[in-house]
């Protein structure tokens, strides 16, 4: 009886994991030293109440929040289609507890926190650029470049440690002379040489085949990184690209105000820039469906995928039973004024299995 229950649970997990992956959900880990403003940022982004304190390790278990991606194009499409419902695409942010020097060796629960980053698609490194005697500074100085170097080294050292174990395992398995295993072993040895030079995996010149081969290992330094300087406008510094400078305390306070209040006071909230920046470093595109007039919806897709794969995100039948699709760039739909008018003007094109979906495409799948 217990065995049957266990098999059922495993099958459910496999099915859920499959559909989670198919749904093209993407997540960004908010990473930094303690007390740099990570939880403040998370609260401003998600409007969720989280524990924020002036001492290290207020956060132990990661906070998670799903955020809608700002999209003026979807608003304009809806204005033309007049749907019953509008559904934007989303991205998940995960507030990871503060890392410290030596995290890869387990310092400050570092192994636990680094493992939480592994499951994310991108990393948002938050760096401290503000002085506040009431908020403990674990670095004892305002030095964003030094913080960045510490965090990058911790990610790199953790990858090196994981890579060592992978190589040992592959060396043992390579005795079978399996060609794929030998190829993986050679690649991992190449990666190790570059890590020894303190080079991030994302900085190594790899082929698409090699990148695909490494994907299963979820290396931390293979993930795209965006840098955010949390400043009170007193610190100016050169940071790696891409980066953004924000006062997160101000952003948190502004996020609690309504759109009307912000407009009345002529204030701007810059968090949308950050959300879009994280979306962009993942090399994602957005396509749209209009489902008659029931729903105008934005969908997230990895750049370079074909029409049936996009259809599979909407519904598995649209991939498995795909015949063709009708496609129009969103601007042309707006100019035409309606889907029907766009078809009359010959602006809607018929595409097949090999069509590469473009950012901003409005698609109707046919099965």
GROMACS .gro file of C-alpha atoms in nm:
model
  367
    1UNK     CA    1   0.000   0.000   0.000
    2UNK     CA    2   0.278   0.239   0.097
    3UNK     CA    3   0.468   0.151  -0.223
    4UNK     CA    4   0.165   0.233  -0.438
    5UNK     CA    5   0.123   0.570  -0.263
    6UNK     CA    6   0.492   0.648  -0.315
    7UNK     CA    7   0.469   0.564  -0.688
    8UNK     CA    8   0.157   0.784  -0.715
    9UNK     CA    9   0.335   1.077  -0.546
   10UNK     CA   10   0.639   1.041  -0.775
   11UNK     CA   11   0.417   1.031  -1.085
   12UNK     CA   12   0.230   1.343  -0.969
   13UNK     CA   13   0.561   1.521  -0.914
   14UNK     CA   14   0.683   1.427  -1.265
   15UNK     CA   15   0.356   1.546  -1.424
   16UNK     CA   16   0.356   1.876  -1.229
   17UNK     CA   17   0.724   1.936  -1.313
   18UNK     CA   18   0.656   1.870  -1.682
   19UNK     CA   19   0.369   2.116  -1.702
   20UNK     CA   20   0.554   2.372  -1.489
   21UNK     CA   21   0.840   2.362  -1.741
   22UNK     CA   22   0.599   2.375  -2.034
   23UNK     CA   23   0.429   2.682  -1.888
   24UNK     CA   24   0.756   2.873  -1.935
   25UNK     CA   25   0.761   3.004  -1.579
   26UNK     CA   26   1.085   3.188  -1.504
   27UNK     CA   27   1.235   3.290  -1.171
   28UNK     CA   28   1.493   3.542  -1.053
   29UNK     CA   29   1.691   3.496  -0.731
   30UNK     CA   30   1.748   3.816  -0.530
   31UNK     CA   31   2.100   3.767  -0.393
   32UNK     CA   32   2.337   3.979  -0.184
   33UNK     CA   33   2.521   4.014   0.145
   34UNK     CA   34   2.303   4.058   0.459
   35UNK     CA   35   2.136   4.398   0.512
   36UNK     CA   36   2.177   4.533   0.158
   37UNK     CA   37   1.802   4.573   0.092
   38UNK     CA   38   1.698   4.240  -0.063
   39UNK     CA   39   1.381   4.197   0.144
   40UNK     CA   40   1.297   4.566   0.102
   41UNK     CA   41   1.316   4.513  -0.274
   42UNK     CA   42   1.106   4.197  -0.252
   43UNK     CA   43   0.838   4.376  -0.050
   44UNK     CA   44   0.832   4.668  -0.297
   45UNK     CA   45   0.800   4.430  -0.593
   46UNK     CA   46   0.540   4.193  -0.453
   47UNK     CA   47   0.351   4.409  -0.199
   48UNK     CA   48   0.389   4.111   0.035
   49UNK     CA   49   0.465   4.170   0.404
   50UNK     CA   50   0.808   4.021   0.486
   51UNK     CA   51   1.036   4.039   0.787
   52UNK     CA   52   1.279   4.330   0.748
   53UNK     CA   53   1.527   4.403   1.028
   54UNK     CA   54   1.858   4.580   1.085
   55UNK     CA   55   2.055   4.261   1.157
   56UNK     CA   56   2.178   3.970   0.941
   57UNK     CA   57   1.976   3.657   0.853
   58UNK     CA   58   1.629   3.797   0.912
   59UNK     CA   59   1.536   3.580   0.613
   60UNK     CA   60   1.614   3.207   0.640
   61UNK     CA   61   1.350   3.043   0.423
   62UNK     CA   62   1.322   3.216   0.084
   63UNK     CA   63   1.027   3.447   0.020
   64UNK     CA   64   0.861   3.389  -0.317
   65UNK     CA   65   0.637   3.620  -0.518
   66UNK     CA   66   0.497   3.617  -0.871
   67UNK     CA   67   0.494   3.957  -1.043
   68UNK     CA   68   0.315   4.070  -1.357
   69UNK     CA   69   0.548   4.197  -1.629
   70UNK     CA   70   0.459   4.557  -1.732
   71UNK     CA   71   0.337   4.551  -2.093
   72UNK     CA   72   0.193   4.853  -2.275
   73UNK     CA   73   0.148   4.640  -2.588
   74UNK     CA   74  -0.105   4.415  -2.413
   75UNK     CA   75  -0.301   4.722  -2.300
   76UNK     CA   76  -0.313   4.854  -2.658
   77UNK     CA   77  -0.415   4.511  -2.798
   78UNK     CA   78  -0.696   4.494  -2.541
   79UNK     CA   79  -0.813   4.842  -2.641
   80UNK     CA   80  -0.865   4.711  -2.995
   81UNK     CA   81  -1.001   4.362  -2.914
   82UNK     CA   82  -1.222   4.465  -2.615
   83UNK     CA   83  -1.183   4.127  -2.438
   84UNK     CA   84  -1.373   4.017  -2.129
   85UNK     CA   85  -1.042   3.951  -1.954
   86UNK     CA   86  -0.679   4.073  -1.977
   87UNK     CA   87  -0.400   3.845  -1.850
   88UNK     CA   88  -0.038   3.970  -1.844
   89UNK     CA   89   0.261   3.737  -1.835
   90UNK     CA   90   0.450   3.689  -1.508
   91UNK     CA   91   0.794   3.637  -1.360
   92UNK     CA   92   0.880   3.500  -1.014
   93UNK     CA   93   1.117   3.672  -0.771
   94UNK     CA   94   1.275   3.475  -0.483
   95UNK     CA   95   1.429   3.656  -0.186
   96UNK     CA   96   1.734   3.449  -0.084
   97UNK     CA   97   1.886   3.499   0.262
   98UNK     CA   98   2.209   3.699   0.279
   99UNK     CA   99   2.529   3.529   0.169
  100UNK     CA  100   2.858   3.587   0.351
  101UNK     CA  101   3.222   3.530   0.267
  102UNK     CA  102   3.286   3.156   0.284
  103UNK     CA  103   2.924   3.068   0.194
  104UNK     CA  104   3.042   2.790  -0.041
  105UNK     CA  105   3.202   2.622   0.262
  106UNK     CA  106   2.877   2.650   0.458
  107UNK     CA  107   2.948   2.976   0.644
  108UNK     CA  108   2.623   3.145   0.754
  109UNK     CA  109   2.411   2.854   0.621
  110UNK     CA  110   2.570   2.930   0.284
  111UNK     CA  111   2.525   2.583   0.133
  112UNK     CA  112   2.150   2.598   0.197
  113UNK     CA  113   2.117   2.945   0.045
  114UNK     CA  114   2.331   2.865  -0.261
  115UNK     CA  115   2.119   2.555  -0.326
  116UNK     CA  116   1.810   2.778  -0.336
  117UNK     CA  117   1.969   2.988  -0.613
  118UNK     CA  118   2.039   2.677  -0.823
  119UNK     CA  119   1.672   2.633  -0.916
  120UNK     CA  120   1.636   2.992  -1.043
  121UNK     CA  121   1.686   3.105  -1.403
  122UNK     CA  122   1.868   3.433  -1.334
  123UNK     CA  123   2.040   3.616  -1.048
  124UNK     CA  124   1.976   3.973  -0.933
  125UNK     CA  125   2.277   4.083  -0.727
  126UNK     CA  126   2.182   4.361  -0.482
  127UNK     CA  127   2.477   4.573  -0.365
  128UNK     CA  128   2.487   4.821  -0.079
  129UNK     CA  129   2.550   5.183  -0.173
  130UNK     CA  130   2.397   5.358   0.130
  131UNK     CA  131   2.520   5.457   0.475
  132UNK     CA  132   2.293   5.405   0.775
  133UNK     CA  133   2.437   5.353   1.126
  134UNK     CA  134   2.111   5.183   1.229
  135UNK     CA  135   2.151   4.909   0.966
  136UNK     CA  136   2.444   4.678   1.037
  137UNK     CA  137   2.701   4.664   0.758
  138UNK     CA  138   2.868   4.320   0.756
  139UNK     CA  139   3.141   4.451   0.523
  140UNK     CA  140   3.218   4.745   0.758
  141UNK     CA  141   3.247   4.977   0.455
  142UNK     CA  142   3.049   5.100   0.154
  143UNK     CA  143   3.221   4.918  -0.131
  144UNK     CA  144   2.985   4.778  -0.397
  145UNK     CA  145   3.274   4.650  -0.614
  146UNK     CA  146   3.411   4.449  -0.321
  147UNK     CA  147   3.064   4.309  -0.246
  148UNK     CA  148   3.023   4.210  -0.610
  149UNK     CA  149   3.364   4.037  -0.610
  150UNK     CA  150   3.280   3.843  -0.290
  151UNK     CA  151   2.945   3.726  -0.426
  152UNK     CA  152   3.087   3.628  -0.765
  153UNK     CA  153   3.368   3.433  -0.597
  154UNK     CA  154   3.121   3.245  -0.375
  155UNK     CA  155   2.912   3.147  -0.678
  156UNK     CA  156   3.224   3.045  -0.867
  157UNK     CA  157   3.368   2.838  -0.581
  158UNK     CA  158   3.038   2.656  -0.536
  159UNK     CA  159   3.036   2.571  -0.907
  160UNK     CA  160   3.397   2.449  -0.878
  161UNK     CA  161   3.301   2.222  -0.587
  162UNK     CA  162   3.001   2.080  -0.777
  163UNK     CA  163   3.211   2.038  -1.091
  164UNK     CA  164   3.474   1.836  -0.903
  165UNK     CA  165   3.208   1.583  -0.799
  166UNK     CA  166   3.063   1.569  -1.152
  167UNK     CA  167   3.407   1.500  -1.303
  168UNK     CA  168   3.474   1.218  -1.053
  169UNK     CA  169   3.141   1.059  -1.143
  170UNK     CA  170   3.199   1.097  -1.519
  171UNK     CA  171   3.552   0.956  -1.491
  172UNK     CA  172   3.408   0.646  -1.328
  173UNK     CA  173   3.132   0.615  -1.592
  174UNK     CA  174   3.372   0.681  -1.881
  175UNK     CA  175   3.516   0.331  -1.844
  176UNK     CA  176   3.220   0.213  -2.051
  177UNK     CA  177   3.356   0.423  -2.344
  178UNK     CA  178   3.012   0.579  -2.392
  179UNK     CA  179   3.058   0.864  -2.643
  180UNK     CA  180   2.817   1.105  -2.470
  181UNK     CA  181   2.980   1.052  -2.130
  182UNK     CA  182   3.326   1.109  -2.281
  183UNK     CA  183   3.201   1.428  -2.446
  184UNK     CA  184   3.055   1.552  -2.114
  185UNK     CA  185   3.380   1.467  -1.934
  186UNK     CA  186   3.591   1.663  -2.184
  187UNK     CA  187   3.355   1.960  -2.156
  188UNK     CA  188   3.361   1.958  -1.774
  189UNK     CA  189   3.741   1.942  -1.774
  190UNK     CA  190   3.745   2.242  -2.010
  191UNK     CA  191   3.508   2.429  -1.775
  192UNK     CA  192   3.727   2.347  -1.474
  193UNK     CA  193   4.032   2.499  -1.644
  194UNK     CA  194   3.839   2.823  -1.699
  195UNK     CA  195   3.700   2.830  -1.344
  196UNK     CA  196   4.058   2.799  -1.218
  197UNK     CA  197   4.121   3.131  -1.396
  198UNK     CA  198   3.826   3.277  -1.195
  199UNK     CA  199   3.618   3.303  -1.510
  200UNK     CA  200   3.239   3.270  -1.477
  201UNK     CA  201   3.082   2.997  -1.692
  202UNK     CA  202   2.869   3.262  -1.868
  203UNK     CA  203   3.197   3.426  -1.980
  204UNK     CA  204   3.334   3.108  -2.141
  205UNK     CA  205   3.302   3.075  -2.518
  206UNK     CA  206   3.074   2.771  -2.555
  207UNK     CA  207   2.881   2.626  -2.846
  208UNK     CA  208   2.502   2.590  -2.826
  209UNK     CA  209   2.552   2.214  -2.796
  210UNK     CA  210   2.788   2.261  -2.501
  211UNK     CA  211   2.547   2.502  -2.330
  212UNK     CA  212   2.265   2.249  -2.370
  213UNK     CA  213   2.489   1.976  -2.226
  214UNK     CA  214   2.567   2.184  -1.916
  215UNK     CA  215   2.204   2.279  -1.851
  216UNK     CA  216   2.128   1.971  -1.640
  217UNK     CA  217   2.394   2.073  -1.385
  218UNK     CA  218   2.236   2.416  -1.313
  219UNK     CA  219   2.570   2.587  -1.255
  220UNK     CA  220   2.533   2.917  -1.070
  221UNK     CA  221   2.778   3.119  -1.281
  222UNK     CA  222   2.613   2.999  -1.603
  223UNK     CA  223   2.303   3.199  -1.511
  224UNK     CA  224   2.258   3.556  -1.640
  225UNK     CA  225   2.330   3.818  -1.371
  226UNK     CA  226   2.185   4.168  -1.329
  227UNK     CA  227   2.337   4.413  -1.080
  228UNK     CA  228   2.133   4.652  -0.865
  229UNK     CA  229   2.295   4.923  -0.654
  230UNK     CA  230   2.078   5.019  -0.356
  231UNK     CA  231   2.180   5.377  -0.286
  232UNK     CA  232   2.059   5.689  -0.110
  233UNK     CA  233   2.205   5.889  -0.401
  234UNK     CA  234   2.532   5.952  -0.216
  235UNK     CA  235   2.732   5.664  -0.366
  236UNK     CA  236   2.853   5.669  -0.727
  237UNK     CA  237   3.044   5.371  -0.856
  238UNK     CA  238   3.124   5.174  -1.168
  239UNK     CA  239   2.944   4.842  -1.181
  240UNK     CA  240   2.944   4.558  -1.434
  241UNK     CA  241   2.678   4.569  -1.704
  242UNK     CA  242   2.386   4.530  -1.702
  243UNK     CA  243   2.301   4.729  -1.388
  244UNK     CA  244   2.053   4.975  -1.240
  245UNK     CA  245   2.075   5.221  -0.950
  246UNK     CA  246   1.773   5.262  -0.719
  247UNK     CA  247   1.689   5.385  -0.370
  248UNK     CA  248   1.500   5.076  -0.254
  249UNK     CA  249   1.364   5.239   0.062
  250UNK     CA  250   1.205   5.511  -0.151
  251UNK     CA  251   1.076   5.253  -0.400
  252UNK     CA  252   0.918   5.054  -0.117
  253UNK     CA  253   0.739   5.365   0.014
  254UNK     CA  254   0.621   5.465  -0.335
  255UNK     CA  255   0.499   5.112  -0.408
  256UNK     CA  256   0.245   5.151  -0.127
  257UNK     CA  257   0.089   5.453  -0.301
  258UNK     CA  258  -0.187   5.427  -0.561
  259UNK     CA  259  -0.132   5.518  -0.927
  260UNK     CA  260  -0.353   5.824  -0.873
  261UNK     CA  261  -0.145   5.943  -0.578
  262UNK     CA  262   0.181   5.899  -0.772
  263UNK     CA  263   0.040   6.097  -1.066
  264UNK     CA  264  -0.096   6.372  -0.841
  265UNK     CA  265   0.243   6.413  -0.668
  266UNK     CA  266   0.432   6.378  -0.998
  267UNK     CA  267   0.634   6.083  -0.863
  268UNK     CA  268   0.774   5.793  -1.063
  269UNK     CA  269   0.814   5.430  -0.957
  270UNK     CA  270   1.119   5.276  -1.124
  271UNK     CA  271   1.058   4.914  -1.029
  272UNK     CA  272   0.902   4.845  -1.370
  273UNK     CA  273   1.243   4.914  -1.526
  274UNK     CA  274   1.396   4.649  -1.300
  275UNK     CA  275   1.127   4.390  -1.378
  276UNK     CA  276   1.172   4.444  -1.753
  277UNK     CA  277   1.552   4.431  -1.718
  278UNK     CA  278   1.532   4.092  -1.546
  279UNK     CA  279   1.291   3.971  -1.813
  280UNK     CA  280   1.532   4.084  -2.085
  281UNK     CA  281   1.847   3.922  -1.944
  282UNK     CA  282   1.665   3.588  -1.962
  283UNK     CA  283   1.641   3.640  -2.340
  284UNK     CA  284   1.263   3.607  -2.332
  285UNK     CA  285   1.005   3.731  -2.578
  286UNK     CA  286   0.632   3.788  -2.540
  287UNK     CA  287   0.361   3.670  -2.778
  288UNK     CA  288  -0.013   3.725  -2.747
  289UNK     CA  289  -0.339   3.538  -2.797
  290UNK     CA  290  -0.679   3.700  -2.817
  291UNK     CA  291  -0.908   3.392  -2.795
  292UNK     CA  292  -1.197   3.542  -2.985
  293UNK     CA  293  -1.294   3.828  -2.757
  294UNK     CA  294  -1.286   3.632  -2.434
  295UNK     CA  295  -0.927   3.701  -2.325
  296UNK     CA  296  -0.627   3.903  -2.439
  297UNK     CA  297  -0.328   3.726  -2.290
  298UNK     CA  298   0.051   3.766  -2.291
  299UNK     CA  299   0.272   3.456  -2.291
  300UNK     CA  300   0.643   3.416  -2.221
  301UNK     CA  301   0.867   3.226  -2.462
  302UNK     CA  302   1.241   3.168  -2.495
  303UNK     CA  303   1.374   3.352  -2.799
  304UNK     CA  304   1.435   3.128  -3.101
  305UNK     CA  305   1.152   2.878  -3.047
  306UNK     CA  306   0.907   2.776  -3.319
  307UNK     CA  307   0.532   2.814  -3.347
  308UNK     CA  308   0.429   2.463  -3.226
  309UNK     CA  309   0.643   2.511  -2.911
  310UNK     CA  310   0.469   2.842  -2.844
  311UNK     CA  311   0.137   2.666  -2.893
  312UNK     CA  312   0.235   2.405  -2.635
  313UNK     CA  313   0.263   2.676  -2.372
  314UNK     CA  314  -0.098   2.780  -2.436
  315UNK     CA  315  -0.230   2.421  -2.448
  316UNK     CA  316  -0.062   2.086  -2.511
  317UNK     CA  317  -0.302   2.017  -2.802
  318UNK     CA  318  -0.171   2.323  -2.987
  319UNK     CA  319   0.172   2.160  -3.002
  320UNK     CA  320   0.076   1.795  -3.045
  321UNK     CA  321  -0.197   1.858  -3.305
  322UNK     CA  322  -0.051   2.173  -3.461
  323UNK     CA  323  -0.145   2.226  -3.827
  324UNK     CA  324  -0.081   2.596  -3.883
  325UNK     CA  325  -0.120   2.935  -3.716
  326UNK     CA  326  -0.239   3.282  -3.812
  327UNK     CA  327   0.009   3.551  -3.709
  328UNK     CA  328   0.017   3.929  -3.710
  329UNK     CA  329   0.266   4.172  -3.546
  330UNK     CA  330   0.091   4.359  -3.265
  331UNK     CA  331   0.151   4.703  -3.424
  332UNK     CA  332  -0.030   4.600  -3.744
  333UNK     CA  333  -0.325   4.468  -3.544
  334UNK     CA  334  -0.351   4.804  -3.367
  335UNK     CA  335  -0.332   4.991  -3.699
  336UNK     CA  336  -0.603   4.769  -3.854
  337UNK     CA  337  -0.835   4.822  -3.557
  338UNK     CA  338  -0.961   4.462  -3.534
  339UNK     CA  339  -0.864   4.104  -3.616
  340UNK     CA  340  -1.135   4.084  -3.885
  341UNK     CA  341  -1.017   4.405  -4.053
  342UNK     CA  342  -0.654   4.288  -4.038
  343UNK     CA  343  -0.751   3.969  -4.224
  344UNK     CA  344  -0.943   4.169  -4.485
  345UNK     CA  345  -0.633   4.384  -4.543
  346UNK     CA  346  -0.414   4.075  -4.583
  347UNK     CA  347  -0.205   4.162  -4.274
  348UNK     CA  348  -0.257   3.822  -4.106
  349UNK     CA  349  -0.019   3.560  -4.245
  350UNK     CA  350  -0.047   3.181  -4.237
  351UNK     CA  351   0.262   3.008  -4.090
  352UNK     CA  352   0.366   2.645  -4.042
  353UNK     CA  353   0.583   2.428  -3.817
  354UNK     CA  354   0.910   2.608  -3.897
  355UNK     CA  355   0.799   2.963  -3.819
  356UNK     CA  356   1.018   3.128  -3.552
  357UNK     CA  357   0.795   3.326  -3.317
  358UNK     CA  358   0.885   3.695  -3.299
  359UNK     CA  359   0.853   3.926  -3.001
  360UNK     CA  360   0.512   4.095  -3.018
  361UNK     CA  361   0.342   3.838  -3.244
  362UNK     CA  362  -0.033   3.794  -3.197
  363UNK     CA  363  -0.107   3.429  -3.277
  364UNK     CA  364  -0.415   3.216  -3.336
  365UNK     CA  365  -0.327   2.845  -3.340
  366UNK     CA  366  -0.509   2.600  -3.569
  367UNK     CA  367  -0.545   2.227  -3.498
   0.00000   0.00000   0.00000
